[in-house]
PDB file of C-alpha atoms and ligand atoms in Angstrom:
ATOM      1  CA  UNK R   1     -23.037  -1.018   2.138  1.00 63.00           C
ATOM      2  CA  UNK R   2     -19.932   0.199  -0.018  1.00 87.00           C
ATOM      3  CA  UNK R   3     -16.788  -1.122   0.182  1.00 96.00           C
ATOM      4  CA  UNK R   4     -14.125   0.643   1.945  1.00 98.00           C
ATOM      5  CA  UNK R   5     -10.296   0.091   0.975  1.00 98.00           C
ATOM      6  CA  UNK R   6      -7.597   1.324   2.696  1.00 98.00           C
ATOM      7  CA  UNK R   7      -4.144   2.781   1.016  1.00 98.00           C
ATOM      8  CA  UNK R   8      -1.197   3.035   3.378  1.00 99.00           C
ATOM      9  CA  UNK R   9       1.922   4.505   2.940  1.00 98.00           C
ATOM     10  CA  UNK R  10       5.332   4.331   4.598  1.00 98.00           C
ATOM     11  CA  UNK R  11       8.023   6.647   5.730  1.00 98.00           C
ATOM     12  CA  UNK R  12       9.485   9.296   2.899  1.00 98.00           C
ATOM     13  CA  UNK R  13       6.847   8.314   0.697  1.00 98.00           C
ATOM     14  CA  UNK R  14       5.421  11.736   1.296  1.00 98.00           C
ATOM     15  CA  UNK R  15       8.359  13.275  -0.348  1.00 96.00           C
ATOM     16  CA  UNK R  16       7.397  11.365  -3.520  1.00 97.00           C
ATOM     17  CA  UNK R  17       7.562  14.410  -7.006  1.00 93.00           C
ATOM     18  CA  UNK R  18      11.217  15.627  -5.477  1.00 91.00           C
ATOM     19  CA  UNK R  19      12.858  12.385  -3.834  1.00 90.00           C
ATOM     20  CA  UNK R  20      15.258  10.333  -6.213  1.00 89.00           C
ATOM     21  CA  UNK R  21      13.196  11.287  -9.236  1.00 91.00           C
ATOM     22  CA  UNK R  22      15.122   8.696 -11.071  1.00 88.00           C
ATOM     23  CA  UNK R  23      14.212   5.618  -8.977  1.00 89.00           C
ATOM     24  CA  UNK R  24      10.647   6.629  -7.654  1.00 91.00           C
ATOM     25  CA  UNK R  25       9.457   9.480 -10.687  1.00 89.00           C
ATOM     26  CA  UNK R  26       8.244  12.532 -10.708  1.00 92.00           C
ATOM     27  CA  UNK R  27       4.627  12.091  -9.678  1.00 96.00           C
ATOM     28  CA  UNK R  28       3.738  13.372  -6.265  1.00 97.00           C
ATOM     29  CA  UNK R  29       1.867  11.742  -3.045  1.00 98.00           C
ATOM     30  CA  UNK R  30      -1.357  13.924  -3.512  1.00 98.00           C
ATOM     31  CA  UNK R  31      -1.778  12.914  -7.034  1.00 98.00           C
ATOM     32  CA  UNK R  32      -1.226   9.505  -6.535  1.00 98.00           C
ATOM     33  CA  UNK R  33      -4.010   9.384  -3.117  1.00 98.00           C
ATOM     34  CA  UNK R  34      -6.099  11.529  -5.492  1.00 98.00           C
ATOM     35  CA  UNK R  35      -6.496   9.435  -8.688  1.00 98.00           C
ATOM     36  CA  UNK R  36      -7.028   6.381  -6.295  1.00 98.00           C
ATOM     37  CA  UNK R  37     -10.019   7.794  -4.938  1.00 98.00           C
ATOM     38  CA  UNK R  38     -11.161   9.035  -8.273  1.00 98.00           C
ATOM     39  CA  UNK R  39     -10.895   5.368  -9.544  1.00 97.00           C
ATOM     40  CA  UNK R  40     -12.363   4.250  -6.535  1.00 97.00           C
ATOM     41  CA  UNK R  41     -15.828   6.530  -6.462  1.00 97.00           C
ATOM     42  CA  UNK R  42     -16.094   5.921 -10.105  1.00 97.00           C
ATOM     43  CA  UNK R  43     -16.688   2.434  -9.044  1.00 96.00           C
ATOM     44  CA  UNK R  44     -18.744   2.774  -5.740  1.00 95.00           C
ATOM     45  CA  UNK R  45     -15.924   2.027  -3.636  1.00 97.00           C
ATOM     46  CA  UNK R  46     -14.766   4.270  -1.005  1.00 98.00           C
ATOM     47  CA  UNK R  47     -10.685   4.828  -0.674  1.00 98.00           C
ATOM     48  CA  UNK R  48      -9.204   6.354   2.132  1.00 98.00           C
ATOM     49  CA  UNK R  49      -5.301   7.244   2.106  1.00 98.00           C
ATOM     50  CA  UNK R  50      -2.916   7.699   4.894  1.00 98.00           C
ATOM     51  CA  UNK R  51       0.856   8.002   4.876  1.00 98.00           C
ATOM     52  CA  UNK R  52       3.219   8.512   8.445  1.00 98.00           C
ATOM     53  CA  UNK R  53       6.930   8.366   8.848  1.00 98.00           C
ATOM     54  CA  UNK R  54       6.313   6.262  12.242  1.00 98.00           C
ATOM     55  CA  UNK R  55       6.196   2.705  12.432  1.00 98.00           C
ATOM     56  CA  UNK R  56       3.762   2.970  15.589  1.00 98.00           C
ATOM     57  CA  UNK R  57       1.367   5.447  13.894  1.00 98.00           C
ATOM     58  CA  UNK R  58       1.323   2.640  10.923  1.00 99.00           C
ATOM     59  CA  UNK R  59       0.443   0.163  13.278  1.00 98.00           C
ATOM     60  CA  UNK R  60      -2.061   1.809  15.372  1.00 98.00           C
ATOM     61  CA  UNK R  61      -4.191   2.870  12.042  1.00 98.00           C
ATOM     62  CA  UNK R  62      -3.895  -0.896  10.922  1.00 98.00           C
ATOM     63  CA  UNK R  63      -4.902  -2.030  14.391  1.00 98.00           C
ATOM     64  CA  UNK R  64      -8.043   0.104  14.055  1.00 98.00           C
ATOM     65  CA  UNK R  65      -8.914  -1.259  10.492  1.00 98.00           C
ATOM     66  CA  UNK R  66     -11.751  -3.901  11.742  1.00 96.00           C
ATOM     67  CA  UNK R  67     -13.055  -1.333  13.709  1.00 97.00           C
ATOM     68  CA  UNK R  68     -13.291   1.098  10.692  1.00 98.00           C
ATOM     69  CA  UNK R  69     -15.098  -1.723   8.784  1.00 98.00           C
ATOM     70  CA  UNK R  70     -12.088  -1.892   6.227  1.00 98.00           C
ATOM     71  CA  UNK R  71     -12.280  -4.866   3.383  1.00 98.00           C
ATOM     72  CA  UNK R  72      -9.221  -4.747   1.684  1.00 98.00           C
ATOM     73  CA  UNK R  73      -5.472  -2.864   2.479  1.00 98.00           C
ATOM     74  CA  UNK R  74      -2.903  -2.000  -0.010  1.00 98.00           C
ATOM     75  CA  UNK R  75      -0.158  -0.979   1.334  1.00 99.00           C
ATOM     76  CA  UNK R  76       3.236  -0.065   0.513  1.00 98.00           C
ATOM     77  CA  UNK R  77       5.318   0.167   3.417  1.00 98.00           C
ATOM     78  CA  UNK R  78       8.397   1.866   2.129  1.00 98.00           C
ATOM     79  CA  UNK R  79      11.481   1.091   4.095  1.00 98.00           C
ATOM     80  CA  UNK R  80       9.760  -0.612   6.987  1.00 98.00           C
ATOM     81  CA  UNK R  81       9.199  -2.880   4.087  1.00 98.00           C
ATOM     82  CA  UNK R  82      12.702  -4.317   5.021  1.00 98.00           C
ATOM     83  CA  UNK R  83      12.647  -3.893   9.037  1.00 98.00           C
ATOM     84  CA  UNK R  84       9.030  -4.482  10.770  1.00 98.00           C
ATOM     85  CA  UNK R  85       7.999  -7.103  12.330  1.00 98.00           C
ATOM     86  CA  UNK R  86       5.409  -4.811  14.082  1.00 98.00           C
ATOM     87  CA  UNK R  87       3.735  -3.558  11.073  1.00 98.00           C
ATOM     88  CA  UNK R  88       3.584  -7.458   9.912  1.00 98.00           C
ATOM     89  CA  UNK R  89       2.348  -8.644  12.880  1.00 98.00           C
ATOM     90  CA  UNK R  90      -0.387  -5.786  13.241  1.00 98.00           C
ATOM     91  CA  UNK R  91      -1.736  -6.889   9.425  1.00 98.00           C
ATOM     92  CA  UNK R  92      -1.517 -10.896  10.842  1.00 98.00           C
ATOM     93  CA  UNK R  93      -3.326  -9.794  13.709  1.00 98.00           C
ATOM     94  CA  UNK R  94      -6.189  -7.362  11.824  1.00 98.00           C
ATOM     95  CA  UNK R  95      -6.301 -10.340   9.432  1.00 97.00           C
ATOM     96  CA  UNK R  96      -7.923  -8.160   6.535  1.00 98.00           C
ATOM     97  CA  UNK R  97      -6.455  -8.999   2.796  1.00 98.00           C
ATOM     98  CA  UNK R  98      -3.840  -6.904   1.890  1.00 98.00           C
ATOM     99  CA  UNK R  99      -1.476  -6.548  -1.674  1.00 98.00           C
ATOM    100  CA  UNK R 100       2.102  -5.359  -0.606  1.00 98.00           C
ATOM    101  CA  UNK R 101       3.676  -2.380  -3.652  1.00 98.00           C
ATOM    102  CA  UNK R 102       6.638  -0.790  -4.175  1.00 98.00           C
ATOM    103  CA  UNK R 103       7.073   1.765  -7.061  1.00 98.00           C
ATOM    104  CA  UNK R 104      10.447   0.660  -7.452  1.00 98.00           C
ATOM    105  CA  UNK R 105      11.760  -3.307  -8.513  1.00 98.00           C
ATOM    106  CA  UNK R 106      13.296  -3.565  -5.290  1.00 98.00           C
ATOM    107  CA  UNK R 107      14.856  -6.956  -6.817  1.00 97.00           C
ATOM    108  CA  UNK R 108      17.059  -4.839  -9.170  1.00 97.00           C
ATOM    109  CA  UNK R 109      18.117  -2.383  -5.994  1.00 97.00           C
ATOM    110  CA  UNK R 110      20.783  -3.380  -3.087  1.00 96.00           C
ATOM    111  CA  UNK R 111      20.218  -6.406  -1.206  1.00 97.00           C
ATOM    112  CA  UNK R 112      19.005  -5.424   2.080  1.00 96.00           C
ATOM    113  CA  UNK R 113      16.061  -4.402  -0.134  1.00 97.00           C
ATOM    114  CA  UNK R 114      15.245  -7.960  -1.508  1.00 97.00           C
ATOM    115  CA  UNK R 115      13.915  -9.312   1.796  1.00 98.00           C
ATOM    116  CA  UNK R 116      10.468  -7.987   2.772  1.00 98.00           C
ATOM    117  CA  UNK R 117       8.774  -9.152   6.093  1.00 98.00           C
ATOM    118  CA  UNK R 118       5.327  -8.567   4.229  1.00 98.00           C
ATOM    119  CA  UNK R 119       5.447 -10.485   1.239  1.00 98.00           C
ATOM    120  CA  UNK R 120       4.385 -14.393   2.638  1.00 98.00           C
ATOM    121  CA  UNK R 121       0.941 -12.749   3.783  1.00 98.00           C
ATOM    122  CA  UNK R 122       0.115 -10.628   0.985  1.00 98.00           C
ATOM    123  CA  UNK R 123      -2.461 -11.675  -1.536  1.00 98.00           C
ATOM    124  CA  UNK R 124       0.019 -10.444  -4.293  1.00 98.00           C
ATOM    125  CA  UNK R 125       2.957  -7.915  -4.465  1.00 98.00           C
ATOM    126  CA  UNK R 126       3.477  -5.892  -7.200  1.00 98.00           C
ATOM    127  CA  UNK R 127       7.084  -3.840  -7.497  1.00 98.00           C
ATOM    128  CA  UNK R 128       8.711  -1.934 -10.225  1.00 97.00           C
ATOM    129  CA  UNK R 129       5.657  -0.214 -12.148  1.00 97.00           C
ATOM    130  CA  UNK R 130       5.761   3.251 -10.815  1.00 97.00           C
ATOM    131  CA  UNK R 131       2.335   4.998  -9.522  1.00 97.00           C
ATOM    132  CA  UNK R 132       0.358   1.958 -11.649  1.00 98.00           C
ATOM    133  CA  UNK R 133       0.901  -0.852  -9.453  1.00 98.00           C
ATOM    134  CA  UNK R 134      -1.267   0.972  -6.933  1.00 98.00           C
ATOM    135  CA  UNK R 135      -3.941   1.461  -9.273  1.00 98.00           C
ATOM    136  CA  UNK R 136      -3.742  -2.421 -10.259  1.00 98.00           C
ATOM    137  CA  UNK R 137      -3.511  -3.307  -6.546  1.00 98.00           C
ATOM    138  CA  UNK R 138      -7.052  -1.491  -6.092  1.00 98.00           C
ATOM    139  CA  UNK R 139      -8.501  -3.037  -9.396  1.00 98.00           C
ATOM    140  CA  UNK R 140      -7.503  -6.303  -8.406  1.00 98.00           C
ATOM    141  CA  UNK R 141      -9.101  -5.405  -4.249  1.00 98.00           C
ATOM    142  CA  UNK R 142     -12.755  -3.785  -6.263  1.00 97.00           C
ATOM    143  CA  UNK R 143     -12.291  -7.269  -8.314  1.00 96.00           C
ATOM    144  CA  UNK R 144     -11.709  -9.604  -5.562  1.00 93.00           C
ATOM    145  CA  UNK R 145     -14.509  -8.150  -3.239  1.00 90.00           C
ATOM    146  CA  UNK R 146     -16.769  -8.108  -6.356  1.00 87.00           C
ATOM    147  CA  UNK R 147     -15.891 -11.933  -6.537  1.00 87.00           C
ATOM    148  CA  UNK R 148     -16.125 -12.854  -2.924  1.00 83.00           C
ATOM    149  CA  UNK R 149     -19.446 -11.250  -2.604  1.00 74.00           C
ATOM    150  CA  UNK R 150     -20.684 -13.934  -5.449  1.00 60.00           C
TER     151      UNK R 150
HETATM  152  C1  DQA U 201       9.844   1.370  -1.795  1.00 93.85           C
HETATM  153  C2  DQA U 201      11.129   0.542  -1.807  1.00 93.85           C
HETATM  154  C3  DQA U 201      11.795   0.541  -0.442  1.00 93.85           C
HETATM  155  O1  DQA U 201      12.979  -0.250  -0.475  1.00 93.85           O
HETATM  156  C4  DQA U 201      12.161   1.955  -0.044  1.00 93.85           C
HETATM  157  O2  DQA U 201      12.725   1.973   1.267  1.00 93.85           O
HETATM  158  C5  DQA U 201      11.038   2.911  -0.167  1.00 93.85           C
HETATM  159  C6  DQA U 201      10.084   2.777  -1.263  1.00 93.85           C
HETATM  160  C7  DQA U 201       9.229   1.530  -3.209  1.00 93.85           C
HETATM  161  O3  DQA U 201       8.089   1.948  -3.289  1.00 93.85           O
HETATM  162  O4  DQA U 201       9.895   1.255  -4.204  1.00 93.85           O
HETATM  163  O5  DQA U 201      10.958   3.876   0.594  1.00 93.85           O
HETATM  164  O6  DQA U 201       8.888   0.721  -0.975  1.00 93.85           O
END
């Protein structure tokens, strides 16, 4: 059966292509979600996107991740990054392997941004490489389940 890897998105990430061009760049949502499930059907691997702007929509899709017979999440979880203890204890609870990305460094931003309540259960984070560290999140997920499955 073919691998199925989820990409999640936090709030304003849908208004990626116009918001702060200089911090986040100028590529959009769409073609972000698209060449992720280019890369991923070019490799058997089925990748399924979904963004919200509410912290209980987040949580209910990651609650229903077992169900949906998910492998691996990468997620970025935008601000919520910095505030939810929900979202964290929703991935703790689903217990599927996740790797945590931000497009920005959010080391070299303000300091409410250097905390993240995600970070201790990732498998890896990745921050400050733009649209790529998505694609090297799911490269490193096709890798990993690649591995695990011997
Ligand atoms: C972000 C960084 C967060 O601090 C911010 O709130 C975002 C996006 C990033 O991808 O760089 O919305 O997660």
């Amino acid at each position: 059966m073919s691998k199925l890897i989820w990409i999640l998105h936090g709030p304003n990430l849908n208004l990626l292509g116009t918001r702060e061009p200089g911090v986040y760049g100028s590529t959009t949502l769409a073609q972000i979600d698209e060449d992720l499930e280019r890369y991923g059907r070019d490799r058997s691997v089925k990748v399924e996107s979904f963004q919200s702007n509410h912290e209980g929509a987040l949580v209910d899709r990651i609650q229903s991740a077992r169900a949906a017979g998910v492998d691996f999440v990468v997620i970025n979880p935008a601000a919520f990054t910095h505030t939810s203890v929900a979202i964290r204890d929703a991935l703790a609870a689903v217990a599927v392997p996740f790797v945590e990305v931000h497009l920005s460094n959010i080391h070299r931003r303000e300091p409410f941004r250097h905390h993240s309540y995600f970070s201790d259960l990732a498998v890896g984070v990745i921050a400050g490489l733009g649209p790529t560290g998505y694609r090297l999140a799911l490269d490193y997920a096709i890798e990993s389940m690649a591995r695990d499955r011997g």
